[in-house]
PDB file of C-alpha atoms in Angstrom:
ATOM      1  CA  UNK Z1387      16.443  -5.324  -6.314  1.00  0.00           C
ATOM      2  CA  UNK Z1388      13.135  -3.512  -6.503  1.00  0.00           C
ATOM      3  CA  UNK Z1389      12.529   0.208  -6.461  1.00  0.00           C
ATOM      4  CA  UNK Z1390       9.189   1.643  -5.377  1.00  0.00           C
ATOM      5  CA  UNK Z1391       8.255   5.227  -6.193  1.00  0.00           C
ATOM      6  CA  UNK Z1392       5.265   6.629  -4.342  1.00  0.00           C
ATOM      7  CA  UNK Z1393       3.143   9.649  -5.176  1.00  0.00           C
ATOM      8  CA  UNK Z1394       0.104  11.263  -3.656  1.00  0.00           C
ATOM      9  CA  UNK Z1395      -0.595  11.929  -0.035  1.00  0.00           C
ATOM     10  CA  UNK Z1396      -0.865  15.283   1.644  1.00  0.00           C
ATOM     11  CA  UNK Z1397      -3.242  17.163   3.881  1.00  0.00           C
ATOM     12  CA  UNK Z1398      -7.007  16.797   3.628  1.00  0.00           C
ATOM     13  CA  UNK Z1399     -10.000  17.584   5.792  1.00  0.00           C
ATOM     14  CA  UNK Z1400     -12.043  14.830   7.361  1.00  0.00           C
ATOM     15  CA  UNK Z1401     -14.508  13.420   4.866  1.00  0.00           C
ATOM     16  CA  UNK Z1402     -12.223  14.163   1.947  1.00  0.00           C
ATOM     17  CA  UNK Z1403     -10.388  11.892  -0.450  1.00  0.00           C
ATOM     18  CA  UNK Z1404      -6.831  11.204  -1.460  1.00  0.00           C
ATOM     19  CA  UNK Z1405      -5.197   8.911  -3.977  1.00  0.00           C
ATOM     20  CA  UNK Z1406      -1.868   7.186  -3.491  1.00  0.00           C
ATOM     21  CA  UNK Z1407       0.061   5.647  -6.353  1.00  0.00           C
ATOM     22  CA  UNK Z1408       3.137   3.459  -6.421  1.00  0.00           C
ATOM     23  CA  UNK Z1409       5.241   2.335  -9.371  1.00  0.00           C
ATOM     24  CA  UNK Z1410       7.603  -0.611  -9.070  1.00  0.00           C
ATOM     25  CA  UNK Z1411      10.667  -1.314 -11.154  1.00  0.00           C
ATOM     26  CA  UNK Z1412      13.537  -3.750 -11.031  1.00  0.00           C
ATOM     27  CA  UNK Z1413      13.408  -7.484 -10.450  1.00  0.00           C
ATOM     28  CA  UNK Z1414       9.695  -8.156 -10.116  1.00  0.00           C
ATOM     29  CA  UNK Z1415       8.592 -11.772  -9.946  1.00  0.00           C
ATOM     30  CA  UNK Z1416       5.531 -12.800 -11.932  1.00  0.00           C
ATOM     31  CA  UNK Z1417       3.709 -13.669  -8.689  1.00  0.00           C
ATOM     32  CA  UNK Z1418       3.779 -10.832  -6.237  1.00  0.00           C
ATOM     33  CA  UNK Z1419       1.718  -8.893  -3.783  1.00  0.00           C
ATOM     34  CA  UNK Z1420       1.656  -5.098  -3.871  1.00  0.00           C
ATOM     35  CA  UNK Z1421      -0.013  -2.898  -1.368  1.00  0.00           C
ATOM     36  CA  UNK Z1422       0.065  -0.213   1.271  1.00  0.00           C
ATOM     37  CA  UNK Z1423       0.946  -0.228   4.913  1.00  0.00           C
ATOM     38  CA  UNK Z1424       0.811   2.691   7.319  1.00  0.00           C
ATOM     39  CA  UNK Z1425       2.473   3.727  10.515  1.00  0.00           C
ATOM     40  CA  UNK Z1426       1.129   6.348  12.867  1.00  0.00           C
ATOM     41  CA  UNK Z1427       3.337   7.955  15.549  1.00  0.00           C
ATOM     42  CA  UNK Z1428       3.897   5.550  18.408  1.00  0.00           C
ATOM     43  CA  UNK Z1429       2.201   2.677  16.645  1.00  0.00           C
ATOM     44  CA  UNK Z1430       3.340  -0.364  14.712  1.00  0.00           C
ATOM     45  CA  UNK Z1431       3.213  -0.510  10.961  1.00  0.00           C
ATOM     46  CA  UNK Z1432      -0.025  -2.101   9.831  1.00  0.00           C
ATOM     47  CA  UNK Z1433      -1.503  -3.404   6.626  1.00  0.00           C
ATOM     48  CA  UNK Z1434      -3.960  -1.060   4.922  1.00  0.00           C
ATOM     49  CA  UNK Z1435      -4.636  -2.955   1.710  1.00  0.00           C
ATOM     50  CA  UNK Z1436      -2.767  -5.295  -0.597  1.00  0.00           C
ATOM     51  CA  UNK Z1437      -3.499  -7.224  -3.761  1.00  0.00           C
ATOM     52  CA  UNK Z1438      -1.817 -10.115  -5.509  1.00  0.00           C
ATOM     53  CA  UNK Z1439      -1.163 -10.444  -9.210  1.00  0.00           C
ATOM     54  CA  UNK Z1440      -4.083 -12.868  -9.239  1.00  0.00           C
ATOM     55  CA  UNK Z1441      -6.407 -10.159  -8.012  1.00  0.00           C
ATOM     56  CA  UNK Z1442      -6.952 -11.278  -4.419  1.00  0.00           C
ATOM     57  CA  UNK Z1443      -7.194  -8.225  -2.198  1.00  0.00           C
ATOM     58  CA  UNK Z1444      -7.005  -7.808   1.568  1.00  0.00           C
ATOM     59  CA  UNK Z1445      -8.121  -4.774   3.551  1.00  0.00           C
ATOM     60  CA  UNK Z1446      -7.752  -3.722   7.134  1.00  0.00           C
ATOM     61  CA  UNK Z1447     -11.142  -3.776   8.837  1.00  0.00           C
ATOM     62  CA  UNK Z1448     -10.804  -0.085   9.626  1.00  0.00           C
ATOM     63  CA  UNK Z1449     -10.703   0.906   5.942  1.00  0.00           C
ATOM     64  CA  UNK Z1450     -13.180  -1.523   4.403  1.00  0.00           C
ATOM     65  CA  UNK Z1451     -15.837   0.316   2.451  1.00  0.00           C
ATOM     66  CA  UNK Z1452     -13.758   3.504   2.345  1.00  0.00           C
ATOM     67  CA  UNK Z1453     -10.522   2.526   0.594  1.00  0.00           C
ATOM     68  CA  UNK Z1454     -10.098   0.724  -2.701  1.00  0.00           C
ATOM     69  CA  UNK Z1455      -6.904  -0.830  -3.993  1.00  0.00           C
ATOM     70  CA  UNK Z1456      -6.281  -1.427  -7.654  1.00  0.00           C
ATOM     71  CA  UNK Z1457      -3.271  -2.582  -9.582  1.00  0.00           C
ATOM     72  CA  UNK Z1458      -2.003  -2.630 -13.119  1.00  0.00           C
ATOM     73  CA  UNK Z1459       0.054  -5.790 -13.504  1.00  0.00           C
ATOM     74  CA  UNK Z1460       1.373  -4.833 -16.926  1.00  0.00           C
ATOM     75  CA  UNK Z1461       2.896  -1.639 -15.563  1.00  0.00           C
ATOM     76  CA  UNK Z1462       3.619  -2.836 -12.036  1.00  0.00           C
ATOM     77  CA  UNK Z1463       1.648  -0.059 -10.402  1.00  0.00           C
ATOM     78  CA  UNK Z1464      -0.740  -0.026  -7.481  1.00  0.00           C
ATOM     79  CA  UNK Z1465      -3.191   2.689  -6.487  1.00  0.00           C
ATOM     80  CA  UNK Z1466      -5.029   3.277  -3.243  1.00  0.00           C
ATOM     81  CA  UNK Z1467      -8.149   5.403  -3.467  1.00  0.00           C
ATOM     82  CA  UNK Z1468      -9.006   6.701  -0.015  1.00  0.00           C
ATOM     83  CA  UNK Z1469     -12.461   8.149   0.551  1.00  0.00           C
ATOM     84  CA  UNK Z1470     -14.288   9.363   3.648  1.00  0.00           C
ATOM     85  CA  UNK Z1471     -10.994   9.970   5.389  1.00  0.00           C
ATOM     86  CA  UNK Z1472     -10.983  10.357   9.151  1.00  0.00           C
ATOM     87  CA  UNK Z1473      -8.288  11.765  11.468  1.00  0.00           C
ATOM     88  CA  UNK Z1474      -7.396   8.224  12.534  1.00  0.00           C
ATOM     89  CA  UNK Z1475      -6.135   7.618   8.991  1.00  0.00           C
ATOM     90  CA  UNK Z1476      -3.289  10.050   9.619  1.00  0.00           C
ATOM     91  CA  UNK Z1477      -0.003   8.195   9.182  1.00  0.00           C
ATOM     92  CA  UNK Z1478       2.961   7.648   6.935  1.00  0.00           C
ATOM     93  CA  UNK Z1479       1.850   5.316   4.166  1.00  0.00           C
ATOM     94  CA  UNK Z1480       4.378   2.883   2.699  1.00  0.00           C
ATOM     95  CA  UNK Z1481       4.141   1.074  -0.589  1.00  0.00           C
ATOM     96  CA  UNK Z1482       5.177  -2.564  -0.389  1.00  0.00           C
ATOM     97  CA  UNK Z1483       5.979  -5.243  -2.900  1.00  0.00           C
ATOM     98  CA  UNK Z1484       6.529  -8.888  -2.005  1.00  0.00           C
ATOM     99  CA  UNK Z1485       7.942 -11.219  -4.595  1.00  0.00           C
ATOM    100  CA  UNK Z1486       6.431 -14.646  -3.886  1.00  0.00           C
ATOM    101  CA  UNK Z1487       8.717 -17.442  -5.098  1.00  0.00           C
ATOM    102  CA  UNK Z1488       7.062 -20.318  -3.212  1.00  0.00           C
ATOM    103  CA  UNK Z1489       4.930 -20.995  -0.150  1.00  0.00           C
ATOM    104  CA  UNK Z1490       8.002 -20.576   2.011  1.00  0.00           C
ATOM    105  CA  UNK Z1491      10.168 -18.103   0.126  1.00  0.00           C
ATOM    106  CA  UNK Z1492       9.532 -14.467  -0.589  1.00  0.00           C
ATOM    107  CA  UNK Z1493      11.293 -11.133  -0.545  1.00  0.00           C
ATOM    108  CA  UNK Z1494       9.811  -7.865   0.586  1.00  0.00           C
ATOM    109  CA  UNK Z1495      10.551  -4.302  -0.484  1.00  0.00           C
ATOM    110  CA  UNK Z1496       9.409  -0.922   0.813  1.00  0.00           C
ATOM    111  CA  UNK Z1497       8.967   2.548  -0.534  1.00  0.00           C
ATOM    112  CA  UNK Z1498      10.198   5.567   1.371  1.00  0.00           C
ATOM    113  CA  UNK Z1499       6.749   6.509   2.608  1.00  0.00           C
ATOM    114  CA  UNK Z1500       4.362   9.392   2.037  1.00  0.00           C
ATOM    115  CA  UNK Z1501       2.599  11.409   4.714  1.00  0.00           C
ATOM    116  CA  UNK Z1502      -1.183  11.482   4.878  1.00  0.00           C
ATOM    117  CA  UNK Z1503      -2.685  13.947   7.329  1.00  0.00           C
ATOM    118  CA  UNK Z1504      -6.417  14.212   7.932  1.00  0.00           C
ATOM    119  CA  UNK Z1505      -7.568  17.246   9.864  1.00  0.00           C
ATOM    120  CA  UNK Z1506     -10.751  17.296  11.897  1.00  0.00           C
TER     121      UNK Z1506
END
């Protein structure tokens, strides 16, 4: 099992910045992908940003140039720096870790979520 503990989030005005952090513990495979997803009311959960242990990072088009993901493989932590926030970024943000065992086998874990609210 994997436990994910999130911190950060909160209320910020448009144009402001927030930083989300997530620490993973438990059975963490040497090849994994950690990142952040978000879910706004009435919408599906979507990828925000994620990075593999090898350093490959993916971003949603809507956050490119504004958000930066970074990870510390030694400590199994991932951080999302969010700048130039807009009201459309308002959502519950979930930390995710996927243990990647092979091309066809993986296991996925979720944090409990942290609220990010951007006021206009």
